[in-house]
Coordinates of C-alpha atoms in Angstrom, one line a residue:
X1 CA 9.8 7.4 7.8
X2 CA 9.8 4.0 6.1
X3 CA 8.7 3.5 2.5
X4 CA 8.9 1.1 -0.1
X5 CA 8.4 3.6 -2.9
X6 CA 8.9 7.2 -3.0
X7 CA 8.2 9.1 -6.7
X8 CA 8.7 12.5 -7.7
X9 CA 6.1 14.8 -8.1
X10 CA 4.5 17.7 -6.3
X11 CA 3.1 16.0 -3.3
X12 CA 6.6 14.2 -2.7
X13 CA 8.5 17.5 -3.2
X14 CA 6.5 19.5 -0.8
X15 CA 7.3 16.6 1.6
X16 CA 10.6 16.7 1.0
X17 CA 10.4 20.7 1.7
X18 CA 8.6 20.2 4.7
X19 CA 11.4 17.3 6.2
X20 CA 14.2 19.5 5.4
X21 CA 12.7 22.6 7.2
X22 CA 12.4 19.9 10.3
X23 CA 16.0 19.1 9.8
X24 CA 16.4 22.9 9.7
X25 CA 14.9 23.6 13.4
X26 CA 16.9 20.4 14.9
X27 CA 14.4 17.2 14.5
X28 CA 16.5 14.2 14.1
X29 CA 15.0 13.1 10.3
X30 CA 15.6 9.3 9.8
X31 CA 14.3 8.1 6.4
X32 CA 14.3 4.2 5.7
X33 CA 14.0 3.5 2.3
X34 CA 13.6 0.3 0.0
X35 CA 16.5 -0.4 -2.1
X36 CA 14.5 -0.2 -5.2
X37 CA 13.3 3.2 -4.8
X38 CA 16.8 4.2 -5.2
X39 CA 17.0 3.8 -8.7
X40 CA 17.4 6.9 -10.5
X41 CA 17.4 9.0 -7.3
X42 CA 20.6 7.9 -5.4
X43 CA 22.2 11.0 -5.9
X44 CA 19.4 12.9 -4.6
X45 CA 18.5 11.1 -1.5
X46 CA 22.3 11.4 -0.8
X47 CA 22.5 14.9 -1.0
X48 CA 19.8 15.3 1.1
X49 CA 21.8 13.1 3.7
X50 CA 24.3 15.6 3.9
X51 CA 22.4 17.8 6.3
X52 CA 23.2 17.1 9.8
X53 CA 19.9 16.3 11.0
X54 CA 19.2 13.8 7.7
X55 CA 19.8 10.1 7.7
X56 CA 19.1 7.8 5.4
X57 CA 19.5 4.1 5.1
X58 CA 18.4 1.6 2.2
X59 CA 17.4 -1.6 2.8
X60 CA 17.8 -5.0 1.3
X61 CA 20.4 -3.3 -0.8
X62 CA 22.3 -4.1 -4.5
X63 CA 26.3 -4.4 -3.8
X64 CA 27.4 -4.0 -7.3
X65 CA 25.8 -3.5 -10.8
X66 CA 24.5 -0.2 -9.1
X67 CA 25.7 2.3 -11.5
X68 CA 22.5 1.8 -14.6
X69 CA 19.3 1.6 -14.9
X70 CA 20.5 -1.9 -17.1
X71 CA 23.1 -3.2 -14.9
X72 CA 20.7 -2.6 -11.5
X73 CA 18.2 -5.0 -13.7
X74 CA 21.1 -7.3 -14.3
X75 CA 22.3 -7.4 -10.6
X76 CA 18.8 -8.3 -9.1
X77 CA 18.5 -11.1 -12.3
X78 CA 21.7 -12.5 -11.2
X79 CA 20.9 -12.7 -7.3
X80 CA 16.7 -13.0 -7.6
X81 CA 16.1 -15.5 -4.6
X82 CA 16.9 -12.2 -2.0
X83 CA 16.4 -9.3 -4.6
X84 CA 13.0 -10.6 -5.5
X85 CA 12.3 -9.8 -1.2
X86 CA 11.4 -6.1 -0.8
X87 CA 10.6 -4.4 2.2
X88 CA 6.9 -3.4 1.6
X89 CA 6.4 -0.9 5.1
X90 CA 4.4 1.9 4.8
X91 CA 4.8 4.1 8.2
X92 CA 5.5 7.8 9.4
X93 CA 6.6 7.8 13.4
X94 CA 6.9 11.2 15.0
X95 CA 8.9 11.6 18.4
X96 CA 7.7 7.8 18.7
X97 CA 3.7 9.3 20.0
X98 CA 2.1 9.2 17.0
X99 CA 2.2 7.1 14.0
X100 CA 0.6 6.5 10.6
X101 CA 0.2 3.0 9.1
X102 CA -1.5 1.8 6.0
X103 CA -1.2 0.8 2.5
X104 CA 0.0 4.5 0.8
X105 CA 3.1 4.9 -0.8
X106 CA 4.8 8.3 -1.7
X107 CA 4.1 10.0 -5.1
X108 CA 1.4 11.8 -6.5
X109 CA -0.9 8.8 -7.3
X110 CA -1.5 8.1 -3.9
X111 CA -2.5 11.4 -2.6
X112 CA -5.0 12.4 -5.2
X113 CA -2.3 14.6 -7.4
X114 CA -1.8 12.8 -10.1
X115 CA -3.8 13.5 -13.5
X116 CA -4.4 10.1 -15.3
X117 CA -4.7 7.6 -12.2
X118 CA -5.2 7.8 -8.5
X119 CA -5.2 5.1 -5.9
X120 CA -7.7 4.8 -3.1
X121 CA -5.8 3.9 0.0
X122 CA -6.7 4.0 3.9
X123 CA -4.2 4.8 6.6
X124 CA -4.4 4.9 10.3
X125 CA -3.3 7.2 12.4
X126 CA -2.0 6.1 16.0
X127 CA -1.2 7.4 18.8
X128 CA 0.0 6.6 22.7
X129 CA 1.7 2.9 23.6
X130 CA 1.1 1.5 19.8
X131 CA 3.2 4.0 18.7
X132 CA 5.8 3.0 20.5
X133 CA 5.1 -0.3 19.3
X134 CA 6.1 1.1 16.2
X135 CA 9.2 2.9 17.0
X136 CA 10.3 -0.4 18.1
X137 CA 9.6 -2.4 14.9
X138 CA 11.4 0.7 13.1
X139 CA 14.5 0.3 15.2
X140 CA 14.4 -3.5 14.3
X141 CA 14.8 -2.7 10.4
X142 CA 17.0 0.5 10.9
X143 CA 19.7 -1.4 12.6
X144 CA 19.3 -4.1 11.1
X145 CA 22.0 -5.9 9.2
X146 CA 20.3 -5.3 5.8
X147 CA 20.2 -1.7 6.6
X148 CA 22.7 0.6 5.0
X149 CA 23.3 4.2 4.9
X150 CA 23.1 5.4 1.1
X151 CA 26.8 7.2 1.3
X152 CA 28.1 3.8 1.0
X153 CA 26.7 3.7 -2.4
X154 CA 27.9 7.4 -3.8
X155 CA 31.2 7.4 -5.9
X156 CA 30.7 11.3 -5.8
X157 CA 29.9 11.9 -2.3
X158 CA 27.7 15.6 -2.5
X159 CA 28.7 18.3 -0.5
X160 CA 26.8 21.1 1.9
X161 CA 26.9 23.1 -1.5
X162 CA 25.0 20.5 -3.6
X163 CA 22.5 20.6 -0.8
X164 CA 22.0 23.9 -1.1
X165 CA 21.6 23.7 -5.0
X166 CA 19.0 21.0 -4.0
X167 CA 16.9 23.5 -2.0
X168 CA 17.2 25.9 -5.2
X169 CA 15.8 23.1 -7.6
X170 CA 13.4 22.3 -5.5
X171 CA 11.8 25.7 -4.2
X172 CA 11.9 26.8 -8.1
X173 CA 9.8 23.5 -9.2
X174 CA 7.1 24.0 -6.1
X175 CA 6.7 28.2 -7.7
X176 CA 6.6 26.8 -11.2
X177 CA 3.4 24.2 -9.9
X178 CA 1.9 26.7 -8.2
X179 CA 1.9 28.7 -11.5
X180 CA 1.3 26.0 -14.1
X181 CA -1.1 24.3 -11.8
X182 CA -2.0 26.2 -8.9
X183 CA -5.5 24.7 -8.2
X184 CA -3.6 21.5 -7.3
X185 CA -0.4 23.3 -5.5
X186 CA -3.1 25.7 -3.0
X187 CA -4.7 21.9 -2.6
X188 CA -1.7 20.2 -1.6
X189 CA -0.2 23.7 0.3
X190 CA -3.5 23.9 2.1
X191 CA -2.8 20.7 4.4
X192 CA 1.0 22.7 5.2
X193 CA -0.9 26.2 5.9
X194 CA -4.7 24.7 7.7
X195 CA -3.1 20.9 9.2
X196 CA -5.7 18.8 10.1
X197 CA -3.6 17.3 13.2
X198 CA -6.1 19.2 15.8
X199 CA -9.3 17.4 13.9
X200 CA -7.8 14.0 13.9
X201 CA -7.3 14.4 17.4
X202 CA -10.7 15.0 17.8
X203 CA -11.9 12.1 16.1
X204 CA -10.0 9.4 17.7
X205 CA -10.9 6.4 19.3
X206 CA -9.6 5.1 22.0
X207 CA -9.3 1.2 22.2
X208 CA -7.4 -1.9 22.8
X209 CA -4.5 -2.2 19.8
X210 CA -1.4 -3.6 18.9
X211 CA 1.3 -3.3 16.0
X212 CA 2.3 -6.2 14.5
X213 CA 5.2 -6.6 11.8
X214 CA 7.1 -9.0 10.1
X215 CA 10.8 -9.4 11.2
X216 CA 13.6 -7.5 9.0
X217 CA 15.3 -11.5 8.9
X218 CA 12.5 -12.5 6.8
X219 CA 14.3 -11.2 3.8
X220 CA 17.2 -13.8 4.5
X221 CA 15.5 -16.6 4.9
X222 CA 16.8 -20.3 2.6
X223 CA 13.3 -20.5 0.9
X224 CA 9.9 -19.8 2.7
X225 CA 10.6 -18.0 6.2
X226 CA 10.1 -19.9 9.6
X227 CA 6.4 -18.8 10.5
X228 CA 7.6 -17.3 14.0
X229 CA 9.4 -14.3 11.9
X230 CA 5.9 -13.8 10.2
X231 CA 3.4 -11.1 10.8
X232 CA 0.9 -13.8 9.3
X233 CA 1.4 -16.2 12.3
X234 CA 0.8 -12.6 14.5
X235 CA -2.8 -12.3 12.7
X236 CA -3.3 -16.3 12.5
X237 CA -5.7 -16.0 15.9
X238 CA -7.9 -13.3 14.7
X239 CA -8.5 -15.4 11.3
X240 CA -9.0 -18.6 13.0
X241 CA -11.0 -16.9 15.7
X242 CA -13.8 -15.1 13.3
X243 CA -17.4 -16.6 13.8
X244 CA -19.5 -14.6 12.0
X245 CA -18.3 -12.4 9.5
X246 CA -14.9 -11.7 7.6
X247 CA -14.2 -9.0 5.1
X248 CA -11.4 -8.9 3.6
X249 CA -9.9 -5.7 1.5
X250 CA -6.8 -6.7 -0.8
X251 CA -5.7 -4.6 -3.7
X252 CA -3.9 -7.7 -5.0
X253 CA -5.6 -10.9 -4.3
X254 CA -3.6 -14.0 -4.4
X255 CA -5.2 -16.3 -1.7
X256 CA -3.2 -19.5 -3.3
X257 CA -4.2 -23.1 -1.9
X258 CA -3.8 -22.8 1.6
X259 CA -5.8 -19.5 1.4
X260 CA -8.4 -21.0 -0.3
X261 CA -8.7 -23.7 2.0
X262 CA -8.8 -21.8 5.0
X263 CA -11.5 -19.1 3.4
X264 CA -13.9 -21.9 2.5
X265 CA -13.4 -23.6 5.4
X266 CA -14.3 -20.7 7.5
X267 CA -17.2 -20.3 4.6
X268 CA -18.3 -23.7 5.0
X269 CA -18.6 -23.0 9.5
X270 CA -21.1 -20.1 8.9
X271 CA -18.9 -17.3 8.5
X272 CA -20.5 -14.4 5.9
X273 CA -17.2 -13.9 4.0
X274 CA -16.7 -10.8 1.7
X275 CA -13.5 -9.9 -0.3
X276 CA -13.2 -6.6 -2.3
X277 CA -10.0 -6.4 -4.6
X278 CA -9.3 -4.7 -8.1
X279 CA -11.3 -5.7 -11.2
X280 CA -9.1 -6.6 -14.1
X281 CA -9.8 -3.2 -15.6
X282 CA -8.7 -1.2 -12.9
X283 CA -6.2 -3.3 -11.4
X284 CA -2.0 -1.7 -12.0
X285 CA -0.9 -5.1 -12.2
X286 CA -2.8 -7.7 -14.7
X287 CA -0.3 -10.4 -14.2
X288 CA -1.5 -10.3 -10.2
X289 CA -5.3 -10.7 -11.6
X290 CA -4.4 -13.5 -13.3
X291 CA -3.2 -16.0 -10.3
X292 CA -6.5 -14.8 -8.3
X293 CA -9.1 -16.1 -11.3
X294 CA -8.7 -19.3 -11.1
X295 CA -9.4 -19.5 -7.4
X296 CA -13.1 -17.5 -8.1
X297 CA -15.3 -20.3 -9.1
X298 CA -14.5 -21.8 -6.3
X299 CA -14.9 -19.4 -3.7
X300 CA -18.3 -18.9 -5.2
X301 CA -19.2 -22.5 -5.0
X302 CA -18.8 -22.0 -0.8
X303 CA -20.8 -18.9 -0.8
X304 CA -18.1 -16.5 -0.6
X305 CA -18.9 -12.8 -2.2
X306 CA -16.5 -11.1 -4.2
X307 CA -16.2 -7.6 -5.3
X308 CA -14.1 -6.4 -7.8
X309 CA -13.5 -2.6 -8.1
X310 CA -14.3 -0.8 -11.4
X311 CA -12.3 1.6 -12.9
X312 CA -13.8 4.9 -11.4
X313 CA -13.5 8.5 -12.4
X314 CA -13.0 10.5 -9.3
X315 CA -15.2 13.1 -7.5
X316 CA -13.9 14.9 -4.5
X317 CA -17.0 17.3 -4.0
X318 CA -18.2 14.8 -0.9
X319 CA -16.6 16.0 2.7
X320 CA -17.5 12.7 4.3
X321 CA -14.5 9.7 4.8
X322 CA -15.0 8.2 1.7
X323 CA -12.3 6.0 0.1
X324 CA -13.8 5.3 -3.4
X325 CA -15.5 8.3 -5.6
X326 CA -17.5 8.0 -8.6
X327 CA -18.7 10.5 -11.1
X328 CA -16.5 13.4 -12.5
X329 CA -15.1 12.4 -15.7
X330 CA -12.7 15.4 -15.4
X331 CA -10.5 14.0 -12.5
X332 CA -8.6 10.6 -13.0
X333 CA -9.1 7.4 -12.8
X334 CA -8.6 5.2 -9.7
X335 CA -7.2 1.7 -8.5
X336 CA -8.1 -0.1 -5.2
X337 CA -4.5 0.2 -3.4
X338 CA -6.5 -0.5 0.2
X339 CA -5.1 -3.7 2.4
X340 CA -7.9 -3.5 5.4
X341 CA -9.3 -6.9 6.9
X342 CA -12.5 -6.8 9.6
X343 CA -13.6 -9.7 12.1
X344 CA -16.6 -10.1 13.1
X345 CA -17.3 -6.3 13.1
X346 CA -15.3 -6.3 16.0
X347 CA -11.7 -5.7 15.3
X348 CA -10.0 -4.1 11.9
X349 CA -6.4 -4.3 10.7
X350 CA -5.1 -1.9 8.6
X351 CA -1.6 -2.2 6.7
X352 CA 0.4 -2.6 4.4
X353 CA -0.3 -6.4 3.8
X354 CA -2.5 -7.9 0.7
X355 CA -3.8 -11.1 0.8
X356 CA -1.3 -12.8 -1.3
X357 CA 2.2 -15.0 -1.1
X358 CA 4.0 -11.6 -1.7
X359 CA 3.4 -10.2 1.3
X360 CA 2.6 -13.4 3.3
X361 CA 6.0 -15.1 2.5
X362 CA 8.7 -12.9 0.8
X363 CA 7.7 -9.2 1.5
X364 CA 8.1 -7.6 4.8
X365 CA 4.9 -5.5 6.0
X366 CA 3.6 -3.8 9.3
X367 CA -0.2 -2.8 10.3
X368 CA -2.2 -2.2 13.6
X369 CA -4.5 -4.4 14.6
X370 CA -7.6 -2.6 16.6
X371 CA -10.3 -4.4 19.1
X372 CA -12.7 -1.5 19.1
X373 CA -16.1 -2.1 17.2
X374 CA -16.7 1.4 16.9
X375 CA -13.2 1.4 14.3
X376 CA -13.9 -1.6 13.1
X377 CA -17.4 -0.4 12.1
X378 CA -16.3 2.9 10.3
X379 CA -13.7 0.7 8.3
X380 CA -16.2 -1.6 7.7
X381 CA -18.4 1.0 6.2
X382 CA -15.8 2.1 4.2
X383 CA -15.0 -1.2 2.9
X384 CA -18.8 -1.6 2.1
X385 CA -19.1 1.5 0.1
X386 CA -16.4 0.0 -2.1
X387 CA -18.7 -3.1 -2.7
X388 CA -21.8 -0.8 -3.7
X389 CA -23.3 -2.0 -7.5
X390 CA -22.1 1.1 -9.0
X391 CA -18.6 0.6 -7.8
X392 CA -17.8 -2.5 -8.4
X393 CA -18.8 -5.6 -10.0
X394 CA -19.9 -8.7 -8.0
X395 CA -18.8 -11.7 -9.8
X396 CA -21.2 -14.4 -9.5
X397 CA -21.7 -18.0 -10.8
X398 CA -24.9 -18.5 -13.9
X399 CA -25.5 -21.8 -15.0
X400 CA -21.9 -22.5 -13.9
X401 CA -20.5 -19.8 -15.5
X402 CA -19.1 -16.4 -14.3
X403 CA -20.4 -13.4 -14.7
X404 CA -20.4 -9.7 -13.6
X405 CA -23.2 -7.7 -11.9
X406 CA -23.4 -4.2 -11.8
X407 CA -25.1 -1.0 -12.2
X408 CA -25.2 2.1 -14.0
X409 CA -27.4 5.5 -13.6
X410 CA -29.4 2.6 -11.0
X411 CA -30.0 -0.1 -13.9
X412 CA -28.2 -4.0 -13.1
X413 CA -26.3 -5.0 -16.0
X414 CA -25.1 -8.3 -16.1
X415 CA -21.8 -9.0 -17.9
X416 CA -21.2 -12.5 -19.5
X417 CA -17.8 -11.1 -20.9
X418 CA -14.8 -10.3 -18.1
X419 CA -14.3 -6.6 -18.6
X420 CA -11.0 -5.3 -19.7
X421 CA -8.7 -4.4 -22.8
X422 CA -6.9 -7.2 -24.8
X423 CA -3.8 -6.2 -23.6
X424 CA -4.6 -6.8 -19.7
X425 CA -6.4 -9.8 -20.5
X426 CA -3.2 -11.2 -22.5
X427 CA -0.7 -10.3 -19.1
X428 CA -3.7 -12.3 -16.8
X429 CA -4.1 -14.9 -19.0
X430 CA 0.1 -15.2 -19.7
X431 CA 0.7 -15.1 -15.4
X432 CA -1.7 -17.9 -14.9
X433 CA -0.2 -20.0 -17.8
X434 CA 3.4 -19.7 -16.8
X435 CA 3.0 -20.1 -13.1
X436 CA 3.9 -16.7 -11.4
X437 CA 1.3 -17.0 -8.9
X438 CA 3.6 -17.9 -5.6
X439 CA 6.2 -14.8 -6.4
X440 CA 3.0 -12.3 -6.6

């Protein structure tokens, strides 16, 4: 498993019980994990590398100021030009067969779990020769110099006993869940007890793919990286290729100068171009909103469509593949966490990679890239549903200036005022005027 973040909660914990009764029968459990996800859990995720069939490395990691929450903060200030570069990978690899890529993180808001906000996220799920693809790009950052096992960290290395207290902790947590909230525990349990591995099997396609990644070095590099080390330069052919249609899906949507110019020069050839990222309202991070604004006007002026998520109450009674869900005002709110681009409704990518300098220049990411129109279509479908009127708003150009379009119970309302609270609009409006836009 590799992961840039990993909270606790009930979905995580059932996880982790699930991993250590792997370890338990023999499977060799390697965890890869991001150096800031560390923070407050070191002593946990070094327990659980005491048992014999656990490894677990961090990467990109923090040599000294380790030991607070304070001096951690301090330690990353102090050395920001290689702190500030995260390893953003999202991927589960089993026996190097099958694989699972996309933009989810571990914790409770990502897999539906969590009461006040959820986020809607797509993953893939791969199996045969791409999988080894995988394995291979996880051996590249596991043994990679930047790679180190979390012991080395410990001043109070745990013992076969504290790992046992661990499995105590943890099995009492998972019976208090299930009776505090035990619609949500048979909910998550169900997936352990009824897997769906035989109906994804089922539902397959088989087609032409690839696994493309960034290289671990990237981290390391004096500046911006060299583009060969870039999983950028990897997709470069399928963006310069597209003739007819380009949709792009980007929970954080920084397309900068260069991105701009190559949009609405692909725009200005013919190409129908649609992007679908977070609305300022539903958006996690407002200062990211605010270095995509100033680019909208002008991706209107070439005929570009964008889409911008609303803040949705969720409602799971649909058994369709739906990523976005509108209507219950019971369940919480969601966020647009998807990274999904589609050419030409011929091939889809699916990742961990937004469409911003983050993860073009200083993040590393991974994704699959599929040449199957039959994929492409279904993610394309998906990525349509988002851009429905009663989903999201479509920002468009009146009279020169920008407004929102949307709909409620099937009315269009048209909104002359950006929507969202003071406060988010005060974090956009404060990243744009300092000048954050090439570190998010």
């Amino acid at each position: 498993m590799q992961y840039y973040i990993v909270h606790d909660g009930i979905s995580t914990r059932i996880l982790l019980s699930e991993l250590l009764a792997a370890a338990d029968r023999g499977v060799r459990v390697r965890i890869l994990l991001d150096d800031t996800t560390s923070d407050d859990l070191e002593q946990t995720i070094a327990t659980l590398a005491t048992h014999p069939h656990i490894q677990i490395r961090v990467f990109n990691p923090l040599h000294l100021g380790r030991s607070t929450v304070v001096t951690r903060t301090m330690g990353r200030l102090f050395n920001l030009s290689q702190q500030h570069r995260r390893m953003h990978n999202k991927l589960w690899l089993v026996d190097n067969c099958v694989a699972i890529v996309g933009g989810r993180n571990l914790g409770d808001e990502y897999f539906d779990a969590e009461p006040k906000i959820n986020f809607t996220d797509i993953d893939m799920l791969s199996v045969g020769p791409v999988a080894e693809q995988l394995g291979h790009s996880y051996d590249e950052y596991w043994n990679s110099a930047l790679s180190k096992p979390i012991e080395q960290f410990i001043s109070f290395k745990p013992t076969s006993r504290d790992l046992k207290d661990l499995r105590t902790r943890l099995d009492e947590s998972l019976e208090q869940t299930r009776k505090q909230n035990h619609g949500l525990y048979q909910k998550l349990m169900s997936y352990t007890t009824h897997p769906h591995l035989n109906q994804w099997r089922r539902e397959l396609i088989w087609a032409r793919n690839k696994a493309l990644w960034d290289a671990p070095s990237k981290v390391l590099s004096d500046g911006e990286p060299a583009p060969y080390l870039l999983l950028a330069t990897q997709l470069a052919p399928e963006l310069n290729g597209v003739t007819k249609e380009l949709i792009l899906v980007s929970a954080y949507m920084v397309p900068g100068q260069p991105g701009v110019v190559y949009l609405t020069g692909r725009a200005d050839a013919g190409v129908s171009i649609s992007l679908l990222t977070n609305s300022l309202e539903a958006t996690d991070v407002p200062a990211t909103h605010g270095a995509y604004a100033p680019y909208r006007k002008t991706l209107l002026d070439h005929g570009i469509r964008l889409f911008e998520l609303r803040r949705q109450s969720g409602d799971h009674g649909d058994s369709k593949p739906s990523l976005f869900h509108k209507g219950s005002s019971n369940s919480s709110d969601s966020s647009l966490h998807t990274k999904a681009m589609i050419f030409d409704q011929q091939k889809a990518f699916v990742g961990s990679f937004n469409f911003d300098s983050r993860s073009l220049l200083w993040n590393t990411e991974v994704g699959v890239l599929v040449d199957d129109p039959k994929l492409a279509g279904q993610v394309r479908e998906l990525a349509l549903e988002g851009m429905a009127p009663g989903l999201s708003y479509q920002a468009r150009l009146e009279d020169d200036h920008l407004v929102w379009v949307t709909e409620d119970n099937g009315k269009q309302r048209t909104l002359t005022t950006e929507p969202g609270g003071w406060w988010r609009r005060f974090n956009s409006w404060l990243s744009s005027t300092i000048g954050l836009e090439k570190m998010l």
